[in-house]
Short mmCIF file of N, CA and C in Angstrom, two decimals:
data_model
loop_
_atom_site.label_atom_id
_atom_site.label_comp_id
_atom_site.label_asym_id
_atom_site.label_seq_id
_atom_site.Cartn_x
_atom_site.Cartn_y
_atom_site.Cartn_z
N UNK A 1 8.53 -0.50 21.86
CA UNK A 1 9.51 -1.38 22.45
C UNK A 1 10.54 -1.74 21.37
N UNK A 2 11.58 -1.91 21.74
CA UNK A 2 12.82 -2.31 21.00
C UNK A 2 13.10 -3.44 20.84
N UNK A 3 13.57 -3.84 19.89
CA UNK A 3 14.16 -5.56 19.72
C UNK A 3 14.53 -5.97 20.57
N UNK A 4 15.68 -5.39 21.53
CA UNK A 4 16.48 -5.57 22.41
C UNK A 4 15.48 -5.78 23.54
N UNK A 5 14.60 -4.92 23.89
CA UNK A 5 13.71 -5.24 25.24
C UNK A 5 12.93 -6.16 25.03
N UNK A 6 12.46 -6.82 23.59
CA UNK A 6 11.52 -7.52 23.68
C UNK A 6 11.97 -8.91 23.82
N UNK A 7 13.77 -9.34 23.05
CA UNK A 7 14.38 -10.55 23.20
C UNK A 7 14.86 -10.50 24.78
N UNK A 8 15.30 -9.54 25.58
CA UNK A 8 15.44 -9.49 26.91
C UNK A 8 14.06 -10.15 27.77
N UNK A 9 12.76 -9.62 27.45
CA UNK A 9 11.54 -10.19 28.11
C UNK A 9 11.39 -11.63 27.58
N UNK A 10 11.65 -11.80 26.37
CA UNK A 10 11.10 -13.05 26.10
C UNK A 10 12.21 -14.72 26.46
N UNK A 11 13.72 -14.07 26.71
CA UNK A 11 14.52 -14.82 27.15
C UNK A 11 14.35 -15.07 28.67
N UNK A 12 13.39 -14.21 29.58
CA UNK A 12 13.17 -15.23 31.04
C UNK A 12 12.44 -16.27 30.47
N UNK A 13 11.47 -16.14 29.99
CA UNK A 13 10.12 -16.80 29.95
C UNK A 13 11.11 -18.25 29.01
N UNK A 14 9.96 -19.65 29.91
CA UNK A 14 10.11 -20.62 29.66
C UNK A 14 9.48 -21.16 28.14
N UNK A 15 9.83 -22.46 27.07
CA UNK A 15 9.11 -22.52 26.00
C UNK A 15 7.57 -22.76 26.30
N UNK A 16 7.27 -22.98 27.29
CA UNK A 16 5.67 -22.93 27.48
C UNK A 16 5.29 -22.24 27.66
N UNK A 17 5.74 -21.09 28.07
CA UNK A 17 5.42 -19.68 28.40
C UNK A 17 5.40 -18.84 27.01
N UNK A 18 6.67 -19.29 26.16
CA UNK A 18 6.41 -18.68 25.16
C UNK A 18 5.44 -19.07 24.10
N UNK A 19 5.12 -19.95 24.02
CA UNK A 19 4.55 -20.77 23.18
C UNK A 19 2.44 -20.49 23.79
N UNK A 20 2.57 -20.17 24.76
CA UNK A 20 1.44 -19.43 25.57
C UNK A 20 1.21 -17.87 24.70
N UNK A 21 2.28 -17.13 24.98
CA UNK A 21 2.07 -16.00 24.72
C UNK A 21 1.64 -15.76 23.16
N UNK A 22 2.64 -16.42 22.18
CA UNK A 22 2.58 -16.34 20.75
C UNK A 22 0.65 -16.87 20.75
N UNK A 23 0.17 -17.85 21.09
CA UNK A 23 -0.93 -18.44 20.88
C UNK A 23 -2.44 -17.12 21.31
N UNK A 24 -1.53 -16.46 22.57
CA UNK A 24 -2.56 -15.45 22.81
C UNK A 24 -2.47 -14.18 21.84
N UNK A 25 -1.40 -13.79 21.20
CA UNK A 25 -0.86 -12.99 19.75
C UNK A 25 -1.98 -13.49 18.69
N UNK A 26 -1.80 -14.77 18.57
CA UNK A 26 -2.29 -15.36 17.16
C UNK A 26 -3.90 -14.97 17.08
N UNK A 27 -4.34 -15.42 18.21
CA UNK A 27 -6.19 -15.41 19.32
C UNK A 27 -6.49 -13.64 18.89
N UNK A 28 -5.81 -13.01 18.82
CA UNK A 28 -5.97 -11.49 19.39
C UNK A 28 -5.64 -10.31 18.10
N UNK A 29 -4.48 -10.77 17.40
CA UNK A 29 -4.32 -9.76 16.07
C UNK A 29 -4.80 -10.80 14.51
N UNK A 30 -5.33 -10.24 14.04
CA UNK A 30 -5.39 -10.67 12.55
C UNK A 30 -4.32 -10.96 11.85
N UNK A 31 -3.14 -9.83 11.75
CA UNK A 31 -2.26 -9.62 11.16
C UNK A 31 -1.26 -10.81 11.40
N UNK A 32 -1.39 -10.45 13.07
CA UNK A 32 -0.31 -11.77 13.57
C UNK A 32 -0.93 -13.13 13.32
N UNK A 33 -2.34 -13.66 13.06
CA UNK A 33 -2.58 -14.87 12.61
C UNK A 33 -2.13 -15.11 11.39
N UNK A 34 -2.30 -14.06 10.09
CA UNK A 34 -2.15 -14.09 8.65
C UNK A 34 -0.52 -14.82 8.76
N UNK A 35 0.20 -14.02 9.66
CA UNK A 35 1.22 -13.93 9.47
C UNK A 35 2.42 -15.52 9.90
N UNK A 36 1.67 -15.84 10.88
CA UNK A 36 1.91 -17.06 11.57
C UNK A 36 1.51 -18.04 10.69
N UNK A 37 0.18 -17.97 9.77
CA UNK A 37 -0.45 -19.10 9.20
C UNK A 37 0.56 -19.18 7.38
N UNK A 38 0.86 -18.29 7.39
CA UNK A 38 2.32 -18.25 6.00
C UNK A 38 3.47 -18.58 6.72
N UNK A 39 3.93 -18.05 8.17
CA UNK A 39 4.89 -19.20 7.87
C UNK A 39 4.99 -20.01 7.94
N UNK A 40 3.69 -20.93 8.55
CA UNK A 40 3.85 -22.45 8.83
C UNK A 40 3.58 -23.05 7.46
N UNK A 41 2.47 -22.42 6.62
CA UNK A 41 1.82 -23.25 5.59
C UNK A 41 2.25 -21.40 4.66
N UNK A 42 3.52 -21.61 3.88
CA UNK A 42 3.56 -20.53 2.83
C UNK A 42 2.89 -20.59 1.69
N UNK A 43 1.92 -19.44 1.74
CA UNK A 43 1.08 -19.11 0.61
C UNK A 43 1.48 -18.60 -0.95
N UNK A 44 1.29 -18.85 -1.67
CA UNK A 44 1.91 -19.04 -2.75
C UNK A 44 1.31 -17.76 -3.35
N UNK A 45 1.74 -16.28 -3.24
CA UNK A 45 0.92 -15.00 -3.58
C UNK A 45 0.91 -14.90 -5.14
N UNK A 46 -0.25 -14.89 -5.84
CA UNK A 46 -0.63 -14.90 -6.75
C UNK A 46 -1.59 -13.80 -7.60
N UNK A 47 -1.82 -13.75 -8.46
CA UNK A 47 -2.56 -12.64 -9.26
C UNK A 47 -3.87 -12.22 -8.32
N UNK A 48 -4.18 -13.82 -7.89
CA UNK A 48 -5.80 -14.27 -7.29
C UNK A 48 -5.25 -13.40 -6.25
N UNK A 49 -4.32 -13.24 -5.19
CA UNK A 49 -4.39 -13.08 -3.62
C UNK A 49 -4.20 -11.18 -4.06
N UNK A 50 -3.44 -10.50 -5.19
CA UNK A 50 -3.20 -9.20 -5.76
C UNK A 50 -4.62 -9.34 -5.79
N UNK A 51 -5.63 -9.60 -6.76
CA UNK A 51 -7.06 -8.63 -7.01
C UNK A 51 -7.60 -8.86 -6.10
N UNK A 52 -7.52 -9.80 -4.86
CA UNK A 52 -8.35 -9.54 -3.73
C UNK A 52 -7.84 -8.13 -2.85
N UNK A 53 -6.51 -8.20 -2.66
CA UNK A 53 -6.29 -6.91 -2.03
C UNK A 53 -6.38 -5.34 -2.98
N UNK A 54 -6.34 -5.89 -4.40
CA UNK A 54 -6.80 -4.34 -5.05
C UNK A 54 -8.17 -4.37 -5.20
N UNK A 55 -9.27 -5.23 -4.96
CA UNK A 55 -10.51 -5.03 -4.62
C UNK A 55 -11.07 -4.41 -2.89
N UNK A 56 -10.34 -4.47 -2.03
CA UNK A 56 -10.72 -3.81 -0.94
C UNK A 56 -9.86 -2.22 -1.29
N UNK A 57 -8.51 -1.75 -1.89
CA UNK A 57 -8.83 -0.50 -2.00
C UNK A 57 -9.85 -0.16 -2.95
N UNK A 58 -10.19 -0.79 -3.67
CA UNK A 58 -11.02 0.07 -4.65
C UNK A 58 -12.52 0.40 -4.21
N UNK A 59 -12.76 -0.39 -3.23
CA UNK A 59 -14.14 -0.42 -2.38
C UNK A 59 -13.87 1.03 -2.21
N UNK A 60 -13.03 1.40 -1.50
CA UNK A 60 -12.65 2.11 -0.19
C UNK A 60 -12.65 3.58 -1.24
N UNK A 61 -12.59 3.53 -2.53
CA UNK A 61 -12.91 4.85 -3.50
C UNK A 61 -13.84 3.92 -5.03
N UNK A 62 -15.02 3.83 -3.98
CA UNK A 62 -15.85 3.01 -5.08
C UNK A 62 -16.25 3.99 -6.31
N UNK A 63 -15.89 3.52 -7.53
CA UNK A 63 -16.05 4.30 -8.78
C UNK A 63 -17.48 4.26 -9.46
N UNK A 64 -18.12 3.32 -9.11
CA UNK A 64 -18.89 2.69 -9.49
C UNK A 64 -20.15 3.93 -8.72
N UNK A 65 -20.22 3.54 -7.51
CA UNK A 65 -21.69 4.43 -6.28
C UNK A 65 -19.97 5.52 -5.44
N UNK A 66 -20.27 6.28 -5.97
CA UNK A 66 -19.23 7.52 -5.08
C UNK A 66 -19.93 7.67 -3.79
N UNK A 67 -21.10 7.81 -3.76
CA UNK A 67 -21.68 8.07 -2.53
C UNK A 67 -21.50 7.48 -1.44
N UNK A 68 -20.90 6.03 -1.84
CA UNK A 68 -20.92 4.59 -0.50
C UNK A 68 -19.40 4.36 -0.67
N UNK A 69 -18.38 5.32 -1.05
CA UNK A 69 -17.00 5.21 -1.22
C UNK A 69 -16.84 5.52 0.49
N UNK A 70 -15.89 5.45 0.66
CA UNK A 70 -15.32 5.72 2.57
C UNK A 70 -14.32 5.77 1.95
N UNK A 71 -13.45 6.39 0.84
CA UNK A 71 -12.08 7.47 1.14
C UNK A 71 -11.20 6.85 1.97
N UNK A 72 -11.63 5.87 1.99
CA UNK A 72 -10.23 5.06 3.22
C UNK A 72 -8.77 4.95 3.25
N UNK A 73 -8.27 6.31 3.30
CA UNK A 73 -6.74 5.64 2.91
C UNK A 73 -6.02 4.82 4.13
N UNK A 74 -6.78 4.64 5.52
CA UNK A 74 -6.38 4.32 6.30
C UNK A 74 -6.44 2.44 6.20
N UNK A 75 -8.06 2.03 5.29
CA UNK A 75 -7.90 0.91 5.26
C UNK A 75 -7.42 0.16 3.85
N UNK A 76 -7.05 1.21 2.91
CA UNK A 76 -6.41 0.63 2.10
C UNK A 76 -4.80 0.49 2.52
N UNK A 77 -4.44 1.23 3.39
CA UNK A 77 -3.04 1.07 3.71
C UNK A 77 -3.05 -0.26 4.36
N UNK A 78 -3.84 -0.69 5.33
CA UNK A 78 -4.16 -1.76 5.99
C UNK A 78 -4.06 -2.55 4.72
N UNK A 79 -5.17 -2.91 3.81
CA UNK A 79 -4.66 -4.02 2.79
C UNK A 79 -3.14 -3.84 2.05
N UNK A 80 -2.49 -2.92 2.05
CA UNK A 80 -1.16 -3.01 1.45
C UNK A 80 -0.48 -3.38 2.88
N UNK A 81 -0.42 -3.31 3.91
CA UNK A 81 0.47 -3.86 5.40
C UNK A 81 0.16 -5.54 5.49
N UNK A 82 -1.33 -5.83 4.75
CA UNK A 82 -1.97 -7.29 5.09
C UNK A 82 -1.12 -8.34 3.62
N UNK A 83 -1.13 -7.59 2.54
CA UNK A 83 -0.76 -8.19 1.48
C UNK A 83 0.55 -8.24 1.89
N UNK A 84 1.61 -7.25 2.18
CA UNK A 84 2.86 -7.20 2.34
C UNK A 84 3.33 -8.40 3.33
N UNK A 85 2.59 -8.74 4.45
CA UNK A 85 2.90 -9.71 4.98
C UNK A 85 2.89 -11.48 5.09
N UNK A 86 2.36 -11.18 3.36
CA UNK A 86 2.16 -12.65 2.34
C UNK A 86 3.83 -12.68 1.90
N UNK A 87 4.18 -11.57 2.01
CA UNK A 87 5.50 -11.44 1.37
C UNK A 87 5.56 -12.05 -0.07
N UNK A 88 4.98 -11.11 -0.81
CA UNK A 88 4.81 -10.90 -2.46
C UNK A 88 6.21 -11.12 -3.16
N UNK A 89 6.42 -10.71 -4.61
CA UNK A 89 7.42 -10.65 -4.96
C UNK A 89 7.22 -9.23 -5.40
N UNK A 90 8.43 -8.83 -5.52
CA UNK A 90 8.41 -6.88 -5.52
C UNK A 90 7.42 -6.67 -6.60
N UNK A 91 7.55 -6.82 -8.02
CA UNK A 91 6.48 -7.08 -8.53
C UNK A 91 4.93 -6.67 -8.44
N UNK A 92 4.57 -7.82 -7.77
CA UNK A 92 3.12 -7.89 -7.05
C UNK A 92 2.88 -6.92 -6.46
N UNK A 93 3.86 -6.51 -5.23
CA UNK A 93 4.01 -5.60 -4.22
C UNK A 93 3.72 -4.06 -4.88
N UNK A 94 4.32 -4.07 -6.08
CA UNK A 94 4.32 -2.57 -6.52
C UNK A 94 3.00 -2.66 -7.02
N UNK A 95 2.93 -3.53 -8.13
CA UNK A 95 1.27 -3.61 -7.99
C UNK A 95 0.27 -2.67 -7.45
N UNK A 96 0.63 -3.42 -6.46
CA UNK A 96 -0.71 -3.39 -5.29
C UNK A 96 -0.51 -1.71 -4.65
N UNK A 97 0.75 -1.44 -4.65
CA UNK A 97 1.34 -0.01 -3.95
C UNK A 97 0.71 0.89 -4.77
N UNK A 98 0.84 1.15 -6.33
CA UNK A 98 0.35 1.75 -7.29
C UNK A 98 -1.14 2.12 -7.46
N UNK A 99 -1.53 0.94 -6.82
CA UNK A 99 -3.40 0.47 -6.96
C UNK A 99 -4.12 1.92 -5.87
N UNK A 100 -3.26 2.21 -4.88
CA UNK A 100 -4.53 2.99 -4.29
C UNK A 100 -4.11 4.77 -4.66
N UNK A 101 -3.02 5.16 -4.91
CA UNK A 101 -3.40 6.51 -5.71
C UNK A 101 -3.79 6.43 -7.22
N UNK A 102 -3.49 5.10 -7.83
CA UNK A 102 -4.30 5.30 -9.22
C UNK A 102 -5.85 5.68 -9.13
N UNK A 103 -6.62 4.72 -7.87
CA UNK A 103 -7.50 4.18 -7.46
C UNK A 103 -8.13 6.22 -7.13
N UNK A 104 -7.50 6.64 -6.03
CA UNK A 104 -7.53 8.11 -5.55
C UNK A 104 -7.66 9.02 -6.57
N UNK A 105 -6.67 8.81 -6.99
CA UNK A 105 -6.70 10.17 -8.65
C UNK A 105 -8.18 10.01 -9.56
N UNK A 106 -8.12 9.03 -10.07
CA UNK A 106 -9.28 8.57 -10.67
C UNK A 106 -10.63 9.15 -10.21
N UNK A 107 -10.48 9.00 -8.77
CA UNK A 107 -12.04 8.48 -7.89
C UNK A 107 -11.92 10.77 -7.94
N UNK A 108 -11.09 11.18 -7.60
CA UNK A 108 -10.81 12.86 -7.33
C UNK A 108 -11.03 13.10 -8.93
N UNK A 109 -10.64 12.52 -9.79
CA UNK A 109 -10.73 13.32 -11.71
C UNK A 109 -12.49 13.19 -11.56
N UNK A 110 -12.88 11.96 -11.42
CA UNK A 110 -14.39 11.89 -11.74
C UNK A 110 -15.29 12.30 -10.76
N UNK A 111 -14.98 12.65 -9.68
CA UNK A 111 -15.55 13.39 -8.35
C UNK A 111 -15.78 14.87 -8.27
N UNK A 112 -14.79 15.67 -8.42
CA UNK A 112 -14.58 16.94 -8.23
C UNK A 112 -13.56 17.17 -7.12
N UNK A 113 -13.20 18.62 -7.22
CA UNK A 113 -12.16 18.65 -6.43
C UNK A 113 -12.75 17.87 -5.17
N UNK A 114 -11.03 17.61 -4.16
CA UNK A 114 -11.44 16.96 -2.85
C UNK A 114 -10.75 18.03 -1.81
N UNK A 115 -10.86 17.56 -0.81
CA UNK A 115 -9.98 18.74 0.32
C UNK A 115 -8.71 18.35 -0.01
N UNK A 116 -7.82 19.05 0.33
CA UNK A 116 -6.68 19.66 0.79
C UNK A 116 -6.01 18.19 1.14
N UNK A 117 -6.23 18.10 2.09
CA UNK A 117 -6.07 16.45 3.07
C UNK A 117 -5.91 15.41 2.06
N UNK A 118 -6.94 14.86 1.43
CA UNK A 118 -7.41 14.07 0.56
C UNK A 118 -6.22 14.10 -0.56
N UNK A 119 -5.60 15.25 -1.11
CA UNK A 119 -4.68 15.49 -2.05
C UNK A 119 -3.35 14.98 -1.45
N UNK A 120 -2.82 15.76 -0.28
CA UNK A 120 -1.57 14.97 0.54
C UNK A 120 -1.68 13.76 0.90
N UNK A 121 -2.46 13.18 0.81
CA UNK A 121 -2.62 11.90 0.79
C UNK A 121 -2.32 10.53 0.22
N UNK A 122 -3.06 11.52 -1.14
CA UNK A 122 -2.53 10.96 -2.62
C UNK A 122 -0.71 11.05 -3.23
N UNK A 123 -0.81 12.13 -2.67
CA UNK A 123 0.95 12.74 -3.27
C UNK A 123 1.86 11.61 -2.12
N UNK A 124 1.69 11.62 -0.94
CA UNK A 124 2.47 10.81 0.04
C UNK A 124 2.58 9.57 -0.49
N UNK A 125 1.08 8.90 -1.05
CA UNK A 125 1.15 7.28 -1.04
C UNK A 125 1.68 7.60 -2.37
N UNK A 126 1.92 8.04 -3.80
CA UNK A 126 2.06 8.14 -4.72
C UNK A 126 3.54 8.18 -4.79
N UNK A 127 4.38 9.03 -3.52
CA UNK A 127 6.18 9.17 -3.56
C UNK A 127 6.11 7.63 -3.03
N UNK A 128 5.41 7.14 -2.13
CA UNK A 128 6.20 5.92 -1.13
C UNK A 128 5.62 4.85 -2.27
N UNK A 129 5.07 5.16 -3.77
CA UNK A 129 5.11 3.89 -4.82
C UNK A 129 6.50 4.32 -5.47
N UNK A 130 6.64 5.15 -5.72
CA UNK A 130 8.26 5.54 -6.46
C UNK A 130 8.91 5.03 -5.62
N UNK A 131 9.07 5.87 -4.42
CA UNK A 131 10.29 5.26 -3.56
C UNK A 131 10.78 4.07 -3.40
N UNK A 132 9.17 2.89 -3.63
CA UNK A 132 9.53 1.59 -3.99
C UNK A 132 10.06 0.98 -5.27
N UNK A 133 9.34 1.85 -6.22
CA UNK A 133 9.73 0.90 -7.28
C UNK A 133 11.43 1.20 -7.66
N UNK A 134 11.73 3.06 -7.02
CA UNK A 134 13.44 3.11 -7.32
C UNK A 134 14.07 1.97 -6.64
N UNK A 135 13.99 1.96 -5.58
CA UNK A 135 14.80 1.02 -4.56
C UNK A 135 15.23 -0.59 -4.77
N UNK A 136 13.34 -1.19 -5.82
CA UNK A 136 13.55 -2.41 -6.28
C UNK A 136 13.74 -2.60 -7.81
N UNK A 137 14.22 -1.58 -8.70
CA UNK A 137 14.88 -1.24 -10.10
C UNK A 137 13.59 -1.46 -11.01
N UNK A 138 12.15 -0.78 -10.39
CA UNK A 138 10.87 -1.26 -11.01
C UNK A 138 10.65 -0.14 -11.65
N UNK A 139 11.21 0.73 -11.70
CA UNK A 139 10.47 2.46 -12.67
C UNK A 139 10.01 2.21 -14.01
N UNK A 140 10.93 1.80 -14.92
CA UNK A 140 10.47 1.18 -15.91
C UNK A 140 9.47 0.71 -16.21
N UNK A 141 9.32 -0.45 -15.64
CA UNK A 141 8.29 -1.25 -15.60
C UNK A 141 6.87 -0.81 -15.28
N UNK A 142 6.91 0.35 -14.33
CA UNK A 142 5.52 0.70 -14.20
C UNK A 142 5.31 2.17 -14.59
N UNK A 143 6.22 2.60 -15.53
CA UNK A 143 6.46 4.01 -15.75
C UNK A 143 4.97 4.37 -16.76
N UNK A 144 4.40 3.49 -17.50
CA UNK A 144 3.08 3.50 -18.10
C UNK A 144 2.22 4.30 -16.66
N UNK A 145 1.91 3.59 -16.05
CA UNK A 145 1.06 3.37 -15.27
C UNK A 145 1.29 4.69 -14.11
N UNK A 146 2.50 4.92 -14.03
CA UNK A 146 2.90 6.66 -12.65
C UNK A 146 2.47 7.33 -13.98
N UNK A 147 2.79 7.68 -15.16
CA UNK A 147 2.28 8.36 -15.77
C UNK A 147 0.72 9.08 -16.01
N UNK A 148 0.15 8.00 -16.05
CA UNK A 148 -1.29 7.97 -16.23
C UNK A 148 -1.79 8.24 -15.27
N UNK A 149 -1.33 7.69 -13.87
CA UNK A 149 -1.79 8.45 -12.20
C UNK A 149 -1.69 9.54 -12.62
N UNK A 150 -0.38 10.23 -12.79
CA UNK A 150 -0.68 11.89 -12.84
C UNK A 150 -1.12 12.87 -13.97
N UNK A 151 -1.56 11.78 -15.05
CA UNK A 151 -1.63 12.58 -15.70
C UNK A 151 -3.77 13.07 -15.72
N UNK A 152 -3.95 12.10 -14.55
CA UNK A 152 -5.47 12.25 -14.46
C UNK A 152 -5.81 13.01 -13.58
N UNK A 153 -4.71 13.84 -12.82
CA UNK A 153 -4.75 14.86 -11.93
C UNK A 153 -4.92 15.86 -12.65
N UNK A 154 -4.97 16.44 -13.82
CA UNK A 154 -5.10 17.88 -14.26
C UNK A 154 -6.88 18.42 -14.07
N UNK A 155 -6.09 19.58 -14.11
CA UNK A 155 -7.40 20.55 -13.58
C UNK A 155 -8.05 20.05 -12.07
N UNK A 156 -7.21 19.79 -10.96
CA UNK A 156 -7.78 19.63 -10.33
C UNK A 156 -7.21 20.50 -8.95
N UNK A 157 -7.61 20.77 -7.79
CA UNK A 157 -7.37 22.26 -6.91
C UNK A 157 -6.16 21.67 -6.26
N UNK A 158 -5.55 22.81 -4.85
CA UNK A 158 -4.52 22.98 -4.41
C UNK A 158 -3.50 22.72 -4.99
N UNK A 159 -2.81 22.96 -6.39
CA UNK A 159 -1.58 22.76 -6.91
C UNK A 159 -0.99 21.06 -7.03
N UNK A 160 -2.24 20.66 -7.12
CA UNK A 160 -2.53 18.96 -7.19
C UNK A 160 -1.84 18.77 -8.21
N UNK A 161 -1.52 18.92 -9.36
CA UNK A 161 -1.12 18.38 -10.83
C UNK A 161 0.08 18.89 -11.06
N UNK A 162 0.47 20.07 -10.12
CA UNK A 162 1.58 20.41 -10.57
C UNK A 162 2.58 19.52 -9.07
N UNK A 163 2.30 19.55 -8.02
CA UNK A 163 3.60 18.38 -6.91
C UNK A 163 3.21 17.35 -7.96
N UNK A 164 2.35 16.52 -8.46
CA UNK A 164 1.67 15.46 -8.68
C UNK A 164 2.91 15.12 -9.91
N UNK A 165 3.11 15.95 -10.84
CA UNK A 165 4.05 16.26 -11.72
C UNK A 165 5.47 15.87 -11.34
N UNK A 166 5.71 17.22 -10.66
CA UNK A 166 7.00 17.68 -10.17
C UNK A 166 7.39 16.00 -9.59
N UNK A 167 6.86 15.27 -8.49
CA UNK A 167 7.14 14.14 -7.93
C UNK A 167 7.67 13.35 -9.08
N UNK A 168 6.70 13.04 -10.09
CA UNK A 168 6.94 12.12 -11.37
C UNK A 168 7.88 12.60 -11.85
N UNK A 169 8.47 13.83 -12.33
CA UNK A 169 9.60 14.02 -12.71
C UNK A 169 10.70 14.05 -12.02
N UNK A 170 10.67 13.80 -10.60
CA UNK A 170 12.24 13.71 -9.91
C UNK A 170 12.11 12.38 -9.99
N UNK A 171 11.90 10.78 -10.14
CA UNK A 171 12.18 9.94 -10.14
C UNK A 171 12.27 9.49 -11.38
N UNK A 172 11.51 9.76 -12.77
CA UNK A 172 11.64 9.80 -14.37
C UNK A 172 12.50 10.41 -14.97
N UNK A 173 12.55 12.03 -14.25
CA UNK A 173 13.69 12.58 -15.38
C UNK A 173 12.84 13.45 -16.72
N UNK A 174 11.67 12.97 -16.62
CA UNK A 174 11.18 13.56 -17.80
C UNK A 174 10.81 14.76 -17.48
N UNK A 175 10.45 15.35 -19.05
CA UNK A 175 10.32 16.92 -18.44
C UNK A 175 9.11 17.51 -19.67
N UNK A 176 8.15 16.04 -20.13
CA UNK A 176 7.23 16.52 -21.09
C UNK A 176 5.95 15.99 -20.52
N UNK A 177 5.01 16.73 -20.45
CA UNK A 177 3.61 15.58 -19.73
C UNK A 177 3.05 14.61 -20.84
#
């Protein structure tokens, strides 16, 4: 649905009606409670509220028991959509963006190769941390840290180390590993 259809539906409806509906939103999504409960009472996102959300990706490629890891990139994306809607400061945000292919590479260097899948995975969430940090003038700042993501990709299958590379060098510029 579109902005447009949804301010069109929500302009019949009376403030009790709306004020109904938002309450059955709040009752029904998580996201939309998190989200409702910052803006009434804004949460002050902090280091503390960052290691809680880089502790559920890291569950999700536990380093510790590999065996009880669940590979989740679906619910670590979920904690970067849940944190994002604390509305961080870019900062934090990259943070936390950085946290689950560092988290991936790592968990794939000390694992053994992974599928195919598992690798595009890594490379996707790994451009959409660049893509952020170009956009919010953060490269610098975390250029330690994209480094070391890829540089823990070597020796590992499907031409993993070399996109893994190639990516790091269209947003760095560099051209030495």
């Amino acid at each position: 649905m579109s902005k447009p259809e949804l301010k069109k539906y929500l302009d019949v409806h009376t403030k009790d009606q709306l004020v109904k509906i938002i309450l059955d939103m709040y009752s029904s999504n998580e996201l939309v409670k998190q989200y409702c409960e910052h803006l009434i009472r804004p949460v002050f996102v902090d280091n503390d509220s960052l290691n809680k959300y880089k502790h559920i990706i890291a569950k999700e490629f536990d380093l510790m028991h590999p065996m009880s890891a669940g590979n989740g990139f679906a619910k670590a994306r979920k904690a970067i959509s849940e944190f994002a809607a604390l509305k961080p400061n870019k900062e934090l945000m990259a943070d936390l963006l950085l946290t689950l292919p560092e988290v991936a590479c790592t968990f794939s260097n000390q694992n053994g190769d992974m599928g195919e899948q598992y690798y595009r995975s890594v490379y996707s969430n790994f451009k959409r941390v660049l893509t952020f940090l170009q956009k919010n003038d953060l490269l610098e700042t975390f250029k330690t840290r994209c480094n070391s993501c890829v540089s823990s990709t070597s020796n590992l299958g499907y031409g993993y180390e070399d996109d893994m590379w190639d990516l790091y060098y269209e947003y760095y510029g560099d051209s030495e590993k």
